[in-house]
Structures are given as structure tokens and as C-alpha cells.
XYZ file of C-alpha atoms in Angstrom:
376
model
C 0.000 0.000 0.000
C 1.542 3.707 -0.749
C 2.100 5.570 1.853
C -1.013 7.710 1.126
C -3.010 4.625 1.725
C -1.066 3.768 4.747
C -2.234 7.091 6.024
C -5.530 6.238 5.064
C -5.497 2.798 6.917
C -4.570 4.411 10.204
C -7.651 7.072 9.819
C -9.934 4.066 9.583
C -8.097 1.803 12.405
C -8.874 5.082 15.065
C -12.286 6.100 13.883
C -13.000 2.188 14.507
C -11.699 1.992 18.137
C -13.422 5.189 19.403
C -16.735 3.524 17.840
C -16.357 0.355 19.644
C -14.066 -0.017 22.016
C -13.351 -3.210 24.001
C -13.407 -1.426 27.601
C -16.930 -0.208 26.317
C -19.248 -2.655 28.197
C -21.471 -2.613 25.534
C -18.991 -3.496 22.795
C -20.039 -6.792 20.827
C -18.598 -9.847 21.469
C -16.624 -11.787 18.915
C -16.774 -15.169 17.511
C -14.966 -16.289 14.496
C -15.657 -19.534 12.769
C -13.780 -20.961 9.372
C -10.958 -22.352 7.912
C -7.058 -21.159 7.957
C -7.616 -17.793 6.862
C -9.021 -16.857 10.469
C -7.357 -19.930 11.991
C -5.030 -18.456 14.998
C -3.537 -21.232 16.501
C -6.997 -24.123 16.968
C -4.779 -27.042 14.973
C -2.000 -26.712 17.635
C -4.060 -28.721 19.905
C -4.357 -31.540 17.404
C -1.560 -33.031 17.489
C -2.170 -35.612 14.793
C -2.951 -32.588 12.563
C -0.798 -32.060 9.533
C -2.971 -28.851 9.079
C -0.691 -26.680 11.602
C 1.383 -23.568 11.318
C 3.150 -23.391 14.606
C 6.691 -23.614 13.282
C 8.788 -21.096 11.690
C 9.307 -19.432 9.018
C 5.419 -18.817 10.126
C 5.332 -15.939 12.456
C 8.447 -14.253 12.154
C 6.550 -10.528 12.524
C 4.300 -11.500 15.264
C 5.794 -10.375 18.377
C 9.300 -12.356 19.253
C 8.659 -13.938 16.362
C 6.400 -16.279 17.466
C 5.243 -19.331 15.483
C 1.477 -18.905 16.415
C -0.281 -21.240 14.525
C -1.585 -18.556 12.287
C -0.926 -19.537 8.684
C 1.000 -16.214 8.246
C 4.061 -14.453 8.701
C 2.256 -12.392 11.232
C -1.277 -11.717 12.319
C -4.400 -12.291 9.687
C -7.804 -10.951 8.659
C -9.149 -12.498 12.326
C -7.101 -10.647 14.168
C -7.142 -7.144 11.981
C -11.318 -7.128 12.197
C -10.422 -7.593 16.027
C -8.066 -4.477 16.322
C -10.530 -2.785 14.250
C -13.499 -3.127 16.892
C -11.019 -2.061 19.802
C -8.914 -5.087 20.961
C -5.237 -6.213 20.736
C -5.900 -9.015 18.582
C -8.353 -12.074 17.878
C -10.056 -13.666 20.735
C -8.030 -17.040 21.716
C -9.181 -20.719 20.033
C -11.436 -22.557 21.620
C -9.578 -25.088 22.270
C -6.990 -22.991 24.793
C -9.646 -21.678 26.635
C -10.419 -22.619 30.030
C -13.900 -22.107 32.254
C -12.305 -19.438 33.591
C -11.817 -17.657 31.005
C -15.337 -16.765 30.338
C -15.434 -15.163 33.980
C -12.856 -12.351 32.770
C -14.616 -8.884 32.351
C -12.494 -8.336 29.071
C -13.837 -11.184 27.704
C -14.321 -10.443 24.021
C -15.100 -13.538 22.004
C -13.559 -16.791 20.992
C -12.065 -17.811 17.906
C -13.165 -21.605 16.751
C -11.817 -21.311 13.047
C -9.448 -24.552 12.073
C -7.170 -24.960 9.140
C -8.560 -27.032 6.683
C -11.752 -26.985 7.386
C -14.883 -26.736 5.503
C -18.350 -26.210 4.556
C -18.942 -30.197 4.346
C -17.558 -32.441 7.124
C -15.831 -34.122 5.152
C -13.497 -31.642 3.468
C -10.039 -31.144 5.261
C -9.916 -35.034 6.229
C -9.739 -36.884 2.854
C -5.954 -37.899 1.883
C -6.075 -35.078 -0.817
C -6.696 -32.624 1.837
C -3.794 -33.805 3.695
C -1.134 -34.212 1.538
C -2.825 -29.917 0.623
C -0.850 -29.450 3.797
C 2.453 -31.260 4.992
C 4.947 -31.366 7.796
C 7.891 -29.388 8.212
C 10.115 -32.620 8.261
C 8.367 -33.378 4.773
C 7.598 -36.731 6.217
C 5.188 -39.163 4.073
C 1.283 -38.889 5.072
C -1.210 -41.384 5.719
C -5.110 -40.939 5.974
C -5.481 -40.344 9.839
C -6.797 -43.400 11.989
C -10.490 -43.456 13.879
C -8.947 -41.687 16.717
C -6.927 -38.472 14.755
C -8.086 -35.551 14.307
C -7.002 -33.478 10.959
C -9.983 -30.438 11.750
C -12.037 -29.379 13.694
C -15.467 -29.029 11.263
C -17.655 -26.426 10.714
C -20.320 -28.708 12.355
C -18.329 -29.081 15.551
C -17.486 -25.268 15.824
C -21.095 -24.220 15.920
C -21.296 -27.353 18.481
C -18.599 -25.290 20.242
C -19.997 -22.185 20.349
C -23.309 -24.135 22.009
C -20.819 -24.825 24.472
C -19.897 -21.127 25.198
C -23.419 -19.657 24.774
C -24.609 -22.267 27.246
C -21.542 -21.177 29.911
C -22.010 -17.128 29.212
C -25.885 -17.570 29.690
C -25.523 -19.240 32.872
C -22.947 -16.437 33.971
C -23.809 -13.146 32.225
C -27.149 -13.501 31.018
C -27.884 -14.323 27.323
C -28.654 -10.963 25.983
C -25.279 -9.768 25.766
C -24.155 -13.327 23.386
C -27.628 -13.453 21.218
C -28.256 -9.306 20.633
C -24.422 -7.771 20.099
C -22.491 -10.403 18.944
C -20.382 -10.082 15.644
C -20.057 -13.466 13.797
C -17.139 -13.482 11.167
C -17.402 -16.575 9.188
C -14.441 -17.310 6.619
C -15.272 -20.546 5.091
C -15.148 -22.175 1.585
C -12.007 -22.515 -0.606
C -10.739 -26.028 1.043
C -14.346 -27.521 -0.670
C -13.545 -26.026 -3.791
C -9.588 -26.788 -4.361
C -10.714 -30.841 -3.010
C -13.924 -30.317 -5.450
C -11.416 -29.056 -8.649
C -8.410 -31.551 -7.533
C -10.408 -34.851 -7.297
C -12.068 -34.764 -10.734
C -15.250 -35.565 -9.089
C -17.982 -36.764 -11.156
C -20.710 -34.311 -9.836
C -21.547 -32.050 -12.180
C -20.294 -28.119 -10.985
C -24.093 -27.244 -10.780
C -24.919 -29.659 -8.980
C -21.845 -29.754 -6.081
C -22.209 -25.661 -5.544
C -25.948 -26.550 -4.892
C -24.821 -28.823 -2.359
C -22.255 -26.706 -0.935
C -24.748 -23.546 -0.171
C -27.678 -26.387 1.312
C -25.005 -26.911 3.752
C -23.875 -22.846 4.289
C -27.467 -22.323 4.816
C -28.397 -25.456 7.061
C -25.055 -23.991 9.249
C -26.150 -20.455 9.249
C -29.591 -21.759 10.487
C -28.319 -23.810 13.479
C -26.250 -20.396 14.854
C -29.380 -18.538 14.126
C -31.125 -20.809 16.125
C -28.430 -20.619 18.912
C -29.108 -16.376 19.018
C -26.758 -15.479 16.073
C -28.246 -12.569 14.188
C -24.971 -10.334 12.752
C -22.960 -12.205 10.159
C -19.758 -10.814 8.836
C -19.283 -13.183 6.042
C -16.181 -13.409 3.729
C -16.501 -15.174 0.300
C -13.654 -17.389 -1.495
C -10.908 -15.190 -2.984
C -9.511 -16.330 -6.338
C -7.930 -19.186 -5.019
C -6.760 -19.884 -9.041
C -4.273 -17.715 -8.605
C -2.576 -18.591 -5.335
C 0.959 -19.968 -6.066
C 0.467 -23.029 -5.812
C -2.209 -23.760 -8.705
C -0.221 -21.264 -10.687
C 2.944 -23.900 -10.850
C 0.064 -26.192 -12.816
C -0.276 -23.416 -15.736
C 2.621 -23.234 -18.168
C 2.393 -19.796 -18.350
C 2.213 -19.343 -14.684
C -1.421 -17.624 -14.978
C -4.182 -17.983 -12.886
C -6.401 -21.248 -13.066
C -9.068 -19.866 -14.662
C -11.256 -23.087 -14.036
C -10.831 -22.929 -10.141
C -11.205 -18.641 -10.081
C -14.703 -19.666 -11.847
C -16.109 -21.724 -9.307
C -15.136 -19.232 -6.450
C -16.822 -16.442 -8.539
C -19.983 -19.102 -8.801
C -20.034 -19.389 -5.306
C -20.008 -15.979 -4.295
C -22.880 -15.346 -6.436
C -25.052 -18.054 -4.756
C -23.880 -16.908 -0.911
C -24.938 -13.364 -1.942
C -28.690 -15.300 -3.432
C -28.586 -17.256 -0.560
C -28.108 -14.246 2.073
C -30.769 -12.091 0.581
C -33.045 -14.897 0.653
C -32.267 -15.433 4.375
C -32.523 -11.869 5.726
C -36.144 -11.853 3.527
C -37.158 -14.635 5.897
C -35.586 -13.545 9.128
C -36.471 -9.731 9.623
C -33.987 -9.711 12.485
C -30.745 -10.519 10.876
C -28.122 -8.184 9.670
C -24.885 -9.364 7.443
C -22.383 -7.649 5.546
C -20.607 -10.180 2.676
C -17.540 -9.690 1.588
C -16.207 -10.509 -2.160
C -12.874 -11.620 -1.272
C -12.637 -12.347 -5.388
C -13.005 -8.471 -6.141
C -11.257 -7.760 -3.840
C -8.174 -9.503 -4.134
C -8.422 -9.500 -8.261
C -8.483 -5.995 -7.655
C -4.747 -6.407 -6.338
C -3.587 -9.085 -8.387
C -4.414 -6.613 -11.399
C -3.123 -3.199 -10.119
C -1.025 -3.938 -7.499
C 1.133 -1.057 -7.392
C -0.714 1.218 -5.257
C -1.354 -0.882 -2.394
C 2.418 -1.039 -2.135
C 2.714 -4.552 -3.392
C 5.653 -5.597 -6.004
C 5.065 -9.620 -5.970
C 1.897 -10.850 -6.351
C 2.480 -14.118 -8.212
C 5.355 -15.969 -6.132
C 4.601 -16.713 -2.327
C 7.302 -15.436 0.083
C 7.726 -18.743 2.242
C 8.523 -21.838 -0.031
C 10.396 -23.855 -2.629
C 10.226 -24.398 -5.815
C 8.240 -22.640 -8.735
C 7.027 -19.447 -7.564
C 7.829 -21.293 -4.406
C 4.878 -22.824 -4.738
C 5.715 -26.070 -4.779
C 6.180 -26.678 -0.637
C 4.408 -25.434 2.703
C 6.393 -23.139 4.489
C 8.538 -24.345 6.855
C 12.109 -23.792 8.660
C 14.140 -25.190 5.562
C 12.000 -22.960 3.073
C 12.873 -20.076 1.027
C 12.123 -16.722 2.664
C 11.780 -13.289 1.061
C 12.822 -10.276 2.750
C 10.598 -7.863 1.487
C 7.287 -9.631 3.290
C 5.194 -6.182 2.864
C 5.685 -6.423 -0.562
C 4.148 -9.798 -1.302
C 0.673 -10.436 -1.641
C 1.493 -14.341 -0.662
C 3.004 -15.990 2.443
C 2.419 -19.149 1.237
C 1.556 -21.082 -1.439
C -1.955 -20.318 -0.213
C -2.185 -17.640 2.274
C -1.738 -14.118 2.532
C 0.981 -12.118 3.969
C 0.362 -9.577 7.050
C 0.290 -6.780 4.887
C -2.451 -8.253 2.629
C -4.396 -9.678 5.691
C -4.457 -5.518 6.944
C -5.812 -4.522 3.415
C -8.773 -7.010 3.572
C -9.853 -6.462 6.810
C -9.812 -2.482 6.169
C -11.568 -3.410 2.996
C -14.440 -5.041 4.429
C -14.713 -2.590 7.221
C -14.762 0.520 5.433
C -15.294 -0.573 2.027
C -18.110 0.374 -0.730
C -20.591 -2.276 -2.254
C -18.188 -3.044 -4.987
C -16.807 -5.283 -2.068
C -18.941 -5.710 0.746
C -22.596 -6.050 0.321
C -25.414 -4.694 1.249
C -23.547 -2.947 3.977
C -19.923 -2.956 5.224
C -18.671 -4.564 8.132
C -18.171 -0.916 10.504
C -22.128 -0.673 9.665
C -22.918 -4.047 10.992
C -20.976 -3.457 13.993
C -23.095 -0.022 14.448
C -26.237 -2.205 13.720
């Protein structure tokens, strides 16, 4: 981002906090629910996981250069939309949490989002899925037995948020969890890269349809649990992340894979509208993580970004070819890069998306953005 932008970032960021601000007792509460885009540190309590990030090169700008678990080489689009509303970062996984915890007057939220994950409960524990992710000893994988656990599944973080809502109501009172909340929900791309990668037989028509019955029968069981403000982000063009790039001679984007994304944003938006029609009460904000990251990929200059083909942690083509890892390839120049990984964004382009969807206009966030929906 120039520096003009930068300028324009930090005008946002403090307009933001002195709307809602986490020592306001009113200020919403938090919960976060997806895949490794929001994931900040849920697989490190799997240990059987190969769906983890809590080794270096990963982390080396969070503070001490911590390998957090984030999939990142410093904090991500969770933990941006968090500073946005007024706290330090994310609320904590799940998983870490303690009964405790939910005694704490700064309580702000919880963060159930696990790498890998997906829409259907299957995605993020098939073989292809695993050998998506890898171990920093690049040690052969095997299919995990009854008793591993690659993800945690959409389906068992709404189960996990049942847990909380039950524990909050019986401390604080319901209100506060059903009325305020914010719900962030990044979800998507792991169905459609082990949709595009399997050759599947089901026609595309046919598997999107499936994939929004389930997005819809999830949405209804947190709406049934008190969940009324959605802050939804769509797939990003996940054709051009490094690498499905390495499987295009010419190193362009996979046009076939950007196509389905674009589908499926196009049927959440349908899908939305039809659910807000039907529920009076419910307020969302969706964000086109396509647009807006196209929108990069194509003029990438002025958001300060020079590399926006080759990930910045990896090997290989566009080094694409491996996870990042200790032993990996590491560019300098992380602000620069629009990739991390051979998936994932970098800090820098974590910022610019959750600023996006905060403050941005309906060519990106629809039918309102996500400071409105916080103001809701």
C-alpha cells in the first residue's frame, strides 16, 4: 500500500476503536468460525494434525517472532477485524480456553476457526486434503486413523460455540451473546480446491448446490443458537494462489478454479438475501474476497505490493511447490508480497482485507460494510 493509503489505513483503524471499544461494556462480542484464513492457533491442539502452522518461518513478525499457529508471517484478517473493533488481537481458540476464562470482564469472544476446514464435514480429512498441507520434516502422510483428528469441522465449531453460549448464559445472562455479537465466518475454498483436484464426477451445478444447502443449514443452526450479525467473507480467487499457478505453463491464474469461487459468491450473496427476507432480524455484511483480491492481483502497485504471483515462504516454482517451513525459502521484502504461502496471505495483505471489508463500498462488501454491521 503507498504511503497515502497507509495514512488512510490508520484514519480508519482510530475512527474504529473510538466507535467500539473493548473497555466499552457494551462493545459486541466476537466469535470467528472458518478455515485457515481466520485460523489463529486451533490445529495446535491436534496433534495428529498435519494442518498446523506453529513452526517457523510462520510468524516471524508477530511479536518475538512467534510461530502462532496462524498460517501467516504475522497476524491475519481475524485478528485485523479484532483491532478494528477495539482489541489487541483475535479472541483465543477454543480449544486454549479454560472455564475461567469466560469469567474475565475483558472477555471479548472466541475464535473456533481450524485450518482445513470446511463447509462439508468431510473436506479437510480426505488424503487429498492432507497431503494440501504437509509437515515441516516433509515426512510421508497417511489418511489419519479413527482416533486423529485433521480439523475441527464447521459442524463441531457451531457445536462449540453451544458450548460457550450455554456457559455465558448461565454467567452473564444471554442478551449480551444473542443481541451484540459479531459473527465473522471465513469458510469455503478447502471444498472447492478438493472439489477441482479430485475430478469428481458431480456435475459443478450440482456440487455448488450442495455446498450452499449446507452454508445455509449452518447459518440456520447459529441462528437458532441467538446469532443474528454475520460478517461473512466469500472465497478469494484461489486460481491464482501460487500453488495452482505452478500447474499453468504460463504461470497464470487457473481460470477453471477462479470460476467456481466467482460461482459461489454469487449463490452466498442469493442465498443471504433470501435469508434476511425470511428472518427480519438478521443483519450481514458479505464480503467478495474475489473483487477484492483480483483488484490487487491486477493493479497492485498502489497498495504497495511488487510480488503478487510468487509466495514469500517456499520452494520451488514461484515457491509454490512446498508449505512453508524452517528449511524454506524466505523473502525479505514480506510487505511487498501479496502471498506468504503457497496459499495464504501475507500480514500486509491480511491488513488490506480487513480495512476493505470494514470501510469498504458495495463493490466489495454487500449490502452494507462490516463498521455498519458493527453499528447495527
Amino acid at each position: 500500500m503507498a504511503n497515502k493509503s497507509w495514512v488512510v489505513v490508520s484514519l480508519v483503524l482510530c475512527v474504529a476503536v473510538a466507535v467500539v471499544s473493548s473497555s466499552d461494556p457494551g462493545a459486541p462480542l466476537i466469535f470467528v468460525l472458518g478455515d485457515s484464513t481466520a485460523d489463529v492457533g486451533t490445529n495446535n491442539f491436534l496433534p495428529t494434525s498435519t494442518a498446523r502452522a506453529n513452526f517457523p518461518h510462520n510468524g516471524i513478525d508477530f511479536p518475538s517472532s512467534k510461530p502462532t499457529g496462524r498460517f501467516s508471517n504475522g497476524l491475519n484478517s481475524a485478528d485485523f477485524l479484532a483491532q478494528i473493533l477495539g482489541l489487541r488481537r483475535s479472541p483465543p481458540p477454543f480449544l486454549s480456553l479454560k472455564a475461567k476464562s469466560l469469567r474475565k470482564k475483558r472477555f471479548s469472544g472466541v475464535n473456533f476457526a481450524s485450518g482445513g476446514s470446511g463447509l462439508l464435514d468431510i473436506t479437510g480429512k480426505t488424503s487429498l486434503s492432507l497431503m494440501k498441507f504437509g509437515t515441516p520434516e516433509k515426512t510421508p502422510l497417511a489418511a489419519p486413523s479413527v482416533n486423529q483428528k485433521n480439523v475441527v469441522s464447521l459442524t463441531e465449531q457451531i457445536q462449540q460455540f453451544a458450548t460457550v453460549k450455554r456457559n455465558l448464559t448461565a454467567i452473564k445472562g444471554g442478551r449480551r451473546v444473542t443481541k451484540k455479537s459479531l459473527f465473522f465466518i471465513s469458510i469455503g475454498s478447502n471444498d472447492l480446491f478438493e472439489y477441482y483436484h479430485s475430478n469428481s464426477s458431480i456435475p459443478k451445478e450440482e456440487f455448488l448446490t450442495s455446498l450452499l444447502l449446507a452454508y445455509e443449514n449452518h447459518l440456520k443452526n447459529l441462528i437458532d443458537l441467538g446469532a443474528r450479525k454475520f460478517g461473512i467473507i466469500s472465497v478469494a480467487p484461489i486460481g491464482c494462489c501460487p500453488s495452482q499457478r505452478i500447474h499453468n505453463t504460463t504461470s497464470g491464474c487457473l481460470e477453471d478454479l477462479n470460476d467456481l469461487a466467482v460461482a459461489f459468491h454469487a449463490r452466498l450473496d442469493a442465498l443471504m438475501f433470501k435469508m434476511s427476507s425470511e428472518c427480519k432480524d438478521i443483519k450481514y455484511a458479505l464480503g467478495n474476497a474475489f473483487e477484492m483480491t483480483i483488484n490487487v492481483i491486477q493493479n497492485p502497485l498502489p497498495y504497495n505490493f511488487t510480488q503478487v504471483e510468487a509466495a514469500c515462504c517456499g520452494a520451488g516454482k514461484l515457491n509454490g511447490e512446498s508449505f512453508c517451513s524452517p528449511y524454506a525459502n524466505l523473502c525479505l521484502n514480506r510487505d511487498n508480497y501479496l502471498f506468504w504461502d503457497l496459499y495464504h496471505p501475507t500480514q500486509a495483505a491480511s491488513k488490506l482485507a480487513a480495512v476493505t471489508l470494514f470501510n469498504g463500498g458495495p463493490q466489495f462488501v454487500t449490502p452494507i460494510n462490516f463498521a455498519r454491521l458493527a453499528m447495527a
